[in-house]
Short mmCIF file of C-alpha atoms in Angstrom, two decimals:
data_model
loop_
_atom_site.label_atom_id
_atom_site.label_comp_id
_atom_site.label_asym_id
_atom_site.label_seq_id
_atom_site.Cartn_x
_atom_site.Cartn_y
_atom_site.Cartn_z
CA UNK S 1 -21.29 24.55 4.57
CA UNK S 2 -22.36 21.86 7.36
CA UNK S 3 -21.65 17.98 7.76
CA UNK S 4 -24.33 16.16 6.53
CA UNK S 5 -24.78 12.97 9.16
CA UNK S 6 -27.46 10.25 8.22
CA UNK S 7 -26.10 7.27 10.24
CA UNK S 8 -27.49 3.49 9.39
CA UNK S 9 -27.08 0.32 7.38
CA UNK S 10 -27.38 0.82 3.41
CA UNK S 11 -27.83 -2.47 1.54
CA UNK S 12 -28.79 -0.74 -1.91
CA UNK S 13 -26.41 2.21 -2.47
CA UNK S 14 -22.52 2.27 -3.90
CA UNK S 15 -20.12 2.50 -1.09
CA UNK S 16 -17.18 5.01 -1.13
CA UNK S 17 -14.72 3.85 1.00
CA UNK S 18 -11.37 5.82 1.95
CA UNK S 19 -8.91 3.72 -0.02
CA UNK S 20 -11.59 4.49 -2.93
CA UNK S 21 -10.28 8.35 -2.75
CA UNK S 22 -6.96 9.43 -4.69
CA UNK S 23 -4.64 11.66 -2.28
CA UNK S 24 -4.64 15.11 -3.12
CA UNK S 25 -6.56 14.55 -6.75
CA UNK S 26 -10.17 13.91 -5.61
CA UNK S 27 -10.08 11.38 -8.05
CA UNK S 28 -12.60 8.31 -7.41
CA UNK S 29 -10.71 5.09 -7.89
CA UNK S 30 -13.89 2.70 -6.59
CA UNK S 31 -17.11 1.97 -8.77
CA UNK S 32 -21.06 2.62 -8.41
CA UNK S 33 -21.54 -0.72 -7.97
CA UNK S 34 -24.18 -1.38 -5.21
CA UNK S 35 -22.08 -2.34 -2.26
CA UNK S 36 -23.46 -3.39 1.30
CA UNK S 37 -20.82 -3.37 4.55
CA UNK S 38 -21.07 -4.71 7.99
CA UNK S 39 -21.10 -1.62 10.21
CA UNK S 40 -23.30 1.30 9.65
CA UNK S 41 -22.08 3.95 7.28
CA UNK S 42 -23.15 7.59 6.53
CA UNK S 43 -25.65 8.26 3.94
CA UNK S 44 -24.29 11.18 1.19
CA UNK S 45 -26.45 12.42 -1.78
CA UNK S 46 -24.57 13.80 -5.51
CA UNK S 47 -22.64 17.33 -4.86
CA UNK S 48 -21.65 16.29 -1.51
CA UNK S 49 -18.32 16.57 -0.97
CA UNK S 50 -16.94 13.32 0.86
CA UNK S 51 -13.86 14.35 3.30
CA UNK S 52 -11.48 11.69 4.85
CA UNK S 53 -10.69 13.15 8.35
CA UNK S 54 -8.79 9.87 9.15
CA UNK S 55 -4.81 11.03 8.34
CA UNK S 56 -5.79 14.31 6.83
CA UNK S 57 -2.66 14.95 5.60
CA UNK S 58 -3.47 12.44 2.68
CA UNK S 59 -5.72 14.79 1.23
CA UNK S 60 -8.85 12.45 0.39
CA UNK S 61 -11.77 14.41 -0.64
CA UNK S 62 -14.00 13.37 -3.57
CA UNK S 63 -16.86 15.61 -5.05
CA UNK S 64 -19.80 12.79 -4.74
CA UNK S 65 -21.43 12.23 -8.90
CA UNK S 66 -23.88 10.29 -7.30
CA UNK S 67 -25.78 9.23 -4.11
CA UNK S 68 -24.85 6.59 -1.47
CA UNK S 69 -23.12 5.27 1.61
CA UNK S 70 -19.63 6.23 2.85
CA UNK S 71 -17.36 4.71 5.86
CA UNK S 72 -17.84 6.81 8.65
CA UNK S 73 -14.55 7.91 8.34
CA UNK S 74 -15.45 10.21 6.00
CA UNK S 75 -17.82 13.14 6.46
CA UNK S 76 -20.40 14.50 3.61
CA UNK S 77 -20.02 17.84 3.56
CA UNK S 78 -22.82 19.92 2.17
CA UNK S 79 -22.76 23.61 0.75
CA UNK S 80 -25.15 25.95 0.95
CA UNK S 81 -26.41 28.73 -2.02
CA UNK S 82 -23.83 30.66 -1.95
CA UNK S 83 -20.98 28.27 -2.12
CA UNK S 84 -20.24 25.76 -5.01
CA UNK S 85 -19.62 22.82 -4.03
CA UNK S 86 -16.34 22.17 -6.21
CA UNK S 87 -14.95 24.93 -5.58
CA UNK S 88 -15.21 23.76 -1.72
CA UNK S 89 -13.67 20.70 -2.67
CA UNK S 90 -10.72 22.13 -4.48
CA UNK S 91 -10.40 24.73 -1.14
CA UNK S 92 -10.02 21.46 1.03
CA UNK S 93 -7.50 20.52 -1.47
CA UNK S 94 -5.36 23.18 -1.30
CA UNK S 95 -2.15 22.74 0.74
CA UNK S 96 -2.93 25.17 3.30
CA UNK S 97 -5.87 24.12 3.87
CA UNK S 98 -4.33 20.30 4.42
CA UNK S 99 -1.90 21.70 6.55
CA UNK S 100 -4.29 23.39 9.10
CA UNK S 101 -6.73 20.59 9.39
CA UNK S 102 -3.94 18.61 9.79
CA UNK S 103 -3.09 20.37 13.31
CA UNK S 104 -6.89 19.53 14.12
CA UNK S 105 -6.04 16.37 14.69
CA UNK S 106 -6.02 13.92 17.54
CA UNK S 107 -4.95 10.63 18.59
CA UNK S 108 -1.28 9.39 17.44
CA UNK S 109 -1.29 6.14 15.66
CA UNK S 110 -5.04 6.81 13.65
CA UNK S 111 -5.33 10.56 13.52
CA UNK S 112 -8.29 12.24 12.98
CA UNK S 113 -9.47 15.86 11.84
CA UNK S 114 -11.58 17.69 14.81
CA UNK S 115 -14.37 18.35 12.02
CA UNK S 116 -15.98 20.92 14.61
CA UNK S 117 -12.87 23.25 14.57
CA UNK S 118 -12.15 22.55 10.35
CA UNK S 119 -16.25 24.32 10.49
CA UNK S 120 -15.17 27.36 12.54
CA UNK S 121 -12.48 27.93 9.09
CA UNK S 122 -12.56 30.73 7.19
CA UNK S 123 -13.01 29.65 4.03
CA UNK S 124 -12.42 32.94 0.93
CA UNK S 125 -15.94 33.00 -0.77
CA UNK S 126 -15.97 35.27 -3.78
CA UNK S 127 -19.05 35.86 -6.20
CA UNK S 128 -20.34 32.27 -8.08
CA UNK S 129 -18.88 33.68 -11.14
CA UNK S 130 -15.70 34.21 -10.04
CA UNK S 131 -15.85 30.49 -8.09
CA UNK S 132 -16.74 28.80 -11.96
CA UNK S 133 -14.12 30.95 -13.12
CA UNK S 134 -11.34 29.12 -10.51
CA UNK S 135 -12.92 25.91 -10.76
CA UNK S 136 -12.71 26.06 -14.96
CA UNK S 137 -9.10 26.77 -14.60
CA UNK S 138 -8.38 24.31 -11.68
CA UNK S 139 -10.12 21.46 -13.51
CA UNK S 140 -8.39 22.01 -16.73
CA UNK S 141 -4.96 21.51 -14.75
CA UNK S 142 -6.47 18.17 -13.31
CA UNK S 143 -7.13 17.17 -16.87
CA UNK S 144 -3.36 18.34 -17.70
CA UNK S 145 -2.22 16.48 -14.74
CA UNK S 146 -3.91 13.16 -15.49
CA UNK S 147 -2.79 13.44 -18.91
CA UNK S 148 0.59 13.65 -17.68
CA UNK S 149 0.23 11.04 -15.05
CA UNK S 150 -1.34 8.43 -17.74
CA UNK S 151 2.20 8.80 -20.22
CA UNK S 152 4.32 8.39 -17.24
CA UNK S 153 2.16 4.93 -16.30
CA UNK S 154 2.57 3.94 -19.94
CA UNK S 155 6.46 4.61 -19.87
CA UNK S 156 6.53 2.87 -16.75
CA UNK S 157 5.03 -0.18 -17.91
CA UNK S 158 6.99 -0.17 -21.16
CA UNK S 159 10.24 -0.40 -18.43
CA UNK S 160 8.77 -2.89 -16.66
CA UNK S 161 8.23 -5.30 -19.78
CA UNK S 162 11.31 -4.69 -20.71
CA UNK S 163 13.25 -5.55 -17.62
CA UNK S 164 11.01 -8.24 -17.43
CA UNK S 165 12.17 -9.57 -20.24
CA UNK S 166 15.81 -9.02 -19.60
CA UNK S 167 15.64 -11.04 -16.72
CA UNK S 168 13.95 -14.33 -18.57
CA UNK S 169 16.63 -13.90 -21.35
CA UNK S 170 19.09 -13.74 -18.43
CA UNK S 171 18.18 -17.20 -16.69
CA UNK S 172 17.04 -18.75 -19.71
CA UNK S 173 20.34 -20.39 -20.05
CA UNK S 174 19.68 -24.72 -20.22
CA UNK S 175 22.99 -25.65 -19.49
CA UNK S 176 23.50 -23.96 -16.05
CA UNK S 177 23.22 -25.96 -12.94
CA UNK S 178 19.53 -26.44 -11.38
CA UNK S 179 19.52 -26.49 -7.67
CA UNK S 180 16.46 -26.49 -5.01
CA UNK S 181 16.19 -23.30 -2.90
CA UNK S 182 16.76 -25.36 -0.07
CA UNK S 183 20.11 -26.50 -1.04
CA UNK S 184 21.78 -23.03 -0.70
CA UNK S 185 19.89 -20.83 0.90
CA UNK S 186 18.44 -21.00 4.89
CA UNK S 187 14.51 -20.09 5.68
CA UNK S 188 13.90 -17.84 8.19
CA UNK S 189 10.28 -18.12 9.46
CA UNK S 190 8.67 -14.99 11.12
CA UNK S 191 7.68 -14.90 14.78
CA UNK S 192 3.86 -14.60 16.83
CA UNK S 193 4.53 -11.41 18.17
CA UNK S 194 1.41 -10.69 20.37
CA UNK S 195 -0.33 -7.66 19.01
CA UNK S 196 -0.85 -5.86 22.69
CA UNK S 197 2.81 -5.57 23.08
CA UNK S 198 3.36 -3.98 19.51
CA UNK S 199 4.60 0.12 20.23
CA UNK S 200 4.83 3.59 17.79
CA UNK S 201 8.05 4.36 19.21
CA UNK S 202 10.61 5.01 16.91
CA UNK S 203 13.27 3.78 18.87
CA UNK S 204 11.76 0.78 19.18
CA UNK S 205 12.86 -2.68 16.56
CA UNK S 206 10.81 -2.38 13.52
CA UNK S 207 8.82 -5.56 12.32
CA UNK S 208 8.82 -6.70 8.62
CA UNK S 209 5.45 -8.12 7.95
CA UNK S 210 3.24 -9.06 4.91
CA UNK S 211 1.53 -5.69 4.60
CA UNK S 212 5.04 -3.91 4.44
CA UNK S 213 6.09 -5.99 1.22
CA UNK S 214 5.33 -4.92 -2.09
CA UNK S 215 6.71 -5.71 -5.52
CA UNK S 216 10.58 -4.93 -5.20
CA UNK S 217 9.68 -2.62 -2.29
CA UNK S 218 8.11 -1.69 0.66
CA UNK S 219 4.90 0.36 2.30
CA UNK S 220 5.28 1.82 5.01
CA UNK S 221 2.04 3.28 5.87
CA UNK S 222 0.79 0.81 8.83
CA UNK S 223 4.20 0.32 10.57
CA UNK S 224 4.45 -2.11 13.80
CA UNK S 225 7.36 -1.54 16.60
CA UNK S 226 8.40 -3.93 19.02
CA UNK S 227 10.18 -2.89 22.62
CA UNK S 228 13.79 -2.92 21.89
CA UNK S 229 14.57 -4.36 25.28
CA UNK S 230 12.91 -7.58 24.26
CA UNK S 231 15.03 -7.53 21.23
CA UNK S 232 17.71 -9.72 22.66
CA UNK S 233 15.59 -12.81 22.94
CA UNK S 234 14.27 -12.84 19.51
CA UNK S 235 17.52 -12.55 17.66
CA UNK S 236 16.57 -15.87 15.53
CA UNK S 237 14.05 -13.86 13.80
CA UNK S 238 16.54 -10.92 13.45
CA UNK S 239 16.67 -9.99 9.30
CA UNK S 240 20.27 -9.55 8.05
CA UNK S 241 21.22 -6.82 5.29
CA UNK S 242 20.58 -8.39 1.70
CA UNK S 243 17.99 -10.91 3.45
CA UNK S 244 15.30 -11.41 0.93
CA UNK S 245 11.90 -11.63 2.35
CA UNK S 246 8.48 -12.33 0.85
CA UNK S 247 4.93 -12.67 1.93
CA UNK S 248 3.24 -16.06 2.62
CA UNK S 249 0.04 -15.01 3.04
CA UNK S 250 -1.54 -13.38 -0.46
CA UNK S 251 2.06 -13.87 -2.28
CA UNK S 252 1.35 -11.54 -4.95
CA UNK S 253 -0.36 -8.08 -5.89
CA UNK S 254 -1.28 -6.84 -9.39
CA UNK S 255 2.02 -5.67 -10.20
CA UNK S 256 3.58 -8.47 -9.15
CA UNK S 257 4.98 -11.08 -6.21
CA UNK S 258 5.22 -9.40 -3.00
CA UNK S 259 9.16 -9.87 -2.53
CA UNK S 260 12.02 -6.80 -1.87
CA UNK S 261 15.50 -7.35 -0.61
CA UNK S 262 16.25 -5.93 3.16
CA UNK S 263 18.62 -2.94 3.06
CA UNK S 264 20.35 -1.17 6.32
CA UNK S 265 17.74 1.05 5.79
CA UNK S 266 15.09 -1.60 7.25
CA UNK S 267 17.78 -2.65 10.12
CA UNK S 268 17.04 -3.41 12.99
CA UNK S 269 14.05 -5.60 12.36
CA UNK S 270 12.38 -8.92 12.86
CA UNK S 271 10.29 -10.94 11.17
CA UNK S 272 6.53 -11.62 11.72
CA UNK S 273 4.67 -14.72 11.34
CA UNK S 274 3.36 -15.52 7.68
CA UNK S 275 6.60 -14.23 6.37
CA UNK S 276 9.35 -15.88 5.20
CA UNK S 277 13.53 -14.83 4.36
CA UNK S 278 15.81 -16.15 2.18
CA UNK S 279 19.72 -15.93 3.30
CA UNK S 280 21.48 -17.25 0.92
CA UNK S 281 25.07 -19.68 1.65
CA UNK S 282 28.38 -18.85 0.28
CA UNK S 283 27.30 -20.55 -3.21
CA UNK S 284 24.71 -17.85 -4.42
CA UNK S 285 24.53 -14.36 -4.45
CA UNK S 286 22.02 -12.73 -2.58
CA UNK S 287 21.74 -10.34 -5.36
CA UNK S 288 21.83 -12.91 -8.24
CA UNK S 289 18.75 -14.65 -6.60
CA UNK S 290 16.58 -11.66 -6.13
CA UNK S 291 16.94 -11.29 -9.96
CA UNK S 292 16.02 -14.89 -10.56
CA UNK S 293 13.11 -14.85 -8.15
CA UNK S 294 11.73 -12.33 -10.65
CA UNK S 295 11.91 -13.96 -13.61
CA UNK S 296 8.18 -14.89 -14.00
CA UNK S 297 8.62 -19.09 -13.86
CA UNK S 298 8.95 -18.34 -9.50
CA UNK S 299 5.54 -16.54 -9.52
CA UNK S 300 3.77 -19.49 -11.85
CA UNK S 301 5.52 -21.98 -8.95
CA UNK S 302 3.99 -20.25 -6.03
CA UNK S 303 0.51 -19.57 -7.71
CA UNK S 304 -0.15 -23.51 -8.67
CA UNK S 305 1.42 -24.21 -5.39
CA UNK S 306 -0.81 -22.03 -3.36
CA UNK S 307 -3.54 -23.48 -0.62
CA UNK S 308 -6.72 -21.76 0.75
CA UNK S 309 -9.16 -20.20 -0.65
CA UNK S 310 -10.10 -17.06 1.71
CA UNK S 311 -6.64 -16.27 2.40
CA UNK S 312 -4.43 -18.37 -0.44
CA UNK S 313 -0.92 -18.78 1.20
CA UNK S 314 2.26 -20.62 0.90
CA UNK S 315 4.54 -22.96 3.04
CA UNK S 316 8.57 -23.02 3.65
CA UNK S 317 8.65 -26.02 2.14
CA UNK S 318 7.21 -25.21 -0.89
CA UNK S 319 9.42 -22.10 -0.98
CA UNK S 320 12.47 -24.22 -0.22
CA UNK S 321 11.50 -27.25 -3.33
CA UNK S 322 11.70 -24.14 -5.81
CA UNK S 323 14.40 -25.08 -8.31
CA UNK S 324 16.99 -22.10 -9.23
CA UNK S 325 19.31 -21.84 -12.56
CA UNK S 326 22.90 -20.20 -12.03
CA UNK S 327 25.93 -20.61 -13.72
CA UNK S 328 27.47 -24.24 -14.12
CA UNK S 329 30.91 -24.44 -11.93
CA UNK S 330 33.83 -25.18 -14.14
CA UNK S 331 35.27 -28.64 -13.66
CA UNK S 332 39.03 -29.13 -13.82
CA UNK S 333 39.07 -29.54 -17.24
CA UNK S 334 37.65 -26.48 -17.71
CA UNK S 335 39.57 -24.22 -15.92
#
């Protein structure tokens, strides 16, 4: 085998980019559509097999169906006679494998797969028989797998419609008490933190941005630090357990608004600019209003609310005019 690199600019070819390669499947999630990109890209041809030496340990490697550009991040790797080339693939695949590539690497933050040393591997070559033979069985496990894979997306779906609709019968009640956001709970607005002082330290105060909130959780995969000595003079952008934070800046996601609840498990932590936190008075329930964020009537708000069209985004004080149900206090009489 031997890296295949044609360097240049591709205007008519389908691009494969990394986030277009499933982890540890080799499934292609992208399309053949013809794609052109700003910086060059390398050049690949059907059979090659496309490996993503940026974070290694992910496991990206797709067996290329057809012919066209990739991101430079990823190597074409081509086989020679006496090597199939999905059988290579499924080698690359293999947990050992992953694991000693994944010492290759350098650089701490972005690391990357010294493809000269993954070359000097040893790689088991038995007769091409015996490789179809592997490949048949491997491939029918695949199949199993995404068989599998596609019930348990189906059953999670199901759940989600379901608790979906819980929570509109929940709030749906018209005789509860309507009250603006703004009228019991506090915005917190994120801070500028200059990107040159941002660290990888551990130790350091981790910051809660956009691209760490998902749907009812968060991603962790790009995480930002910020010297905890400075931490002190930031404390009005310090999040509080049961804080509930959301992203201003491309609100939602396909499987939903990009909102979660902060836990002690995301303490210490500040808040970044284009993000915004809900702490909720004595008169709601941080808890309750999570829920009723959810119910679908908050996400129709913020999407006819929205400005921009690049980047669509939304203010506090949009946030804040949001009116919330909850449960009617009894008067006198009725207690």
């Amino acid at each position: 085998m031997y890296i295949f690199k044609q360097q240049g600019k591709y205007d008519d070819l389908p691009y494969v980019g990394m986030e277009d390669i499933e982890s540890k499947t080799g499934i292609f999630l992208g399309t053949e559509n013809i794609t052109s990109v700003q910086s060059s890209t390398f050049f690949f041809e059907e059979n090659d097999a496309l490996f993503g030496r940026l974070r290694p340990y992910l496991g990206k490697v797709y067996l290329a169906e057809f012919s066209g550009h990739c991101s430079t991040e990823i190597f074409p790797i081509r086989v020679k006679k006496d090597l199939l080339a999905s059988y290579l693939k499924l080698w690359l695949l293999s947990d050992k494998t992953i694991n000693s590539i994944n010492e290759t690497c350098t650089g701490a933050r972005m690391p990357r797969a010294d493809m000269n040393e993954v070359l000097s591997f040893e790689i088991p070559v038995p007769p091409l028989e015996e490789q179809k033979r592997i490949v048949k069985i491997l491939d029918e496990k695949f199949a199993q797998l995404e068989t599998l894979k596609a019930n348990a997306q189906t059953n999670l779906q199901n759940a989600k419609d379901l608790f979906q609709s819980q929570i509109t019968k929940a709030f749906s009640n018209t005789t509860w008490e309507k009250k603006r956001l703004g009228e019991v709970c506090e915005l917190i607005s994120g801070y500028a933190f200059d990107s040159k002082g941002y660290t990888t330290d551990d130790n350091d105060t981790l910051l809660i941005c956009g691209d760490n909130i998902m749907h009812c959780s968060f991603r962790w995969e790009t995480v930002k630090r910020w010297p905890k000595e400075q931490y002190s003079e930031l404390k009005r952008f310090e999040l509080q357990d049961s804080d509930i934070v959301l992203a201003m800046d491309r609100p939602w996601i396909k499987s939903g608004l990009k909102i979660s609840k902060i836990t002690k498990n995301e303490l210490p932590s500040l808040l970044v600019q284009r993000t915004a936190a809900l702490r909720t008075s004595n008169k709601l329930l941080s808890a309750y209003l999570y829920y009723a964020l959810q119910e679908q009537g908050f996400s129709k708000y913020l999407i006819e609310q929205q400005t921009g069209v690049g980047v669509p985004h939304i203010r506090g004080k949009q946030i804040l005019n949001y009116e919330v149900c909850f449960p009617r206090s009894p008067s006198k009489n009725e207690s």
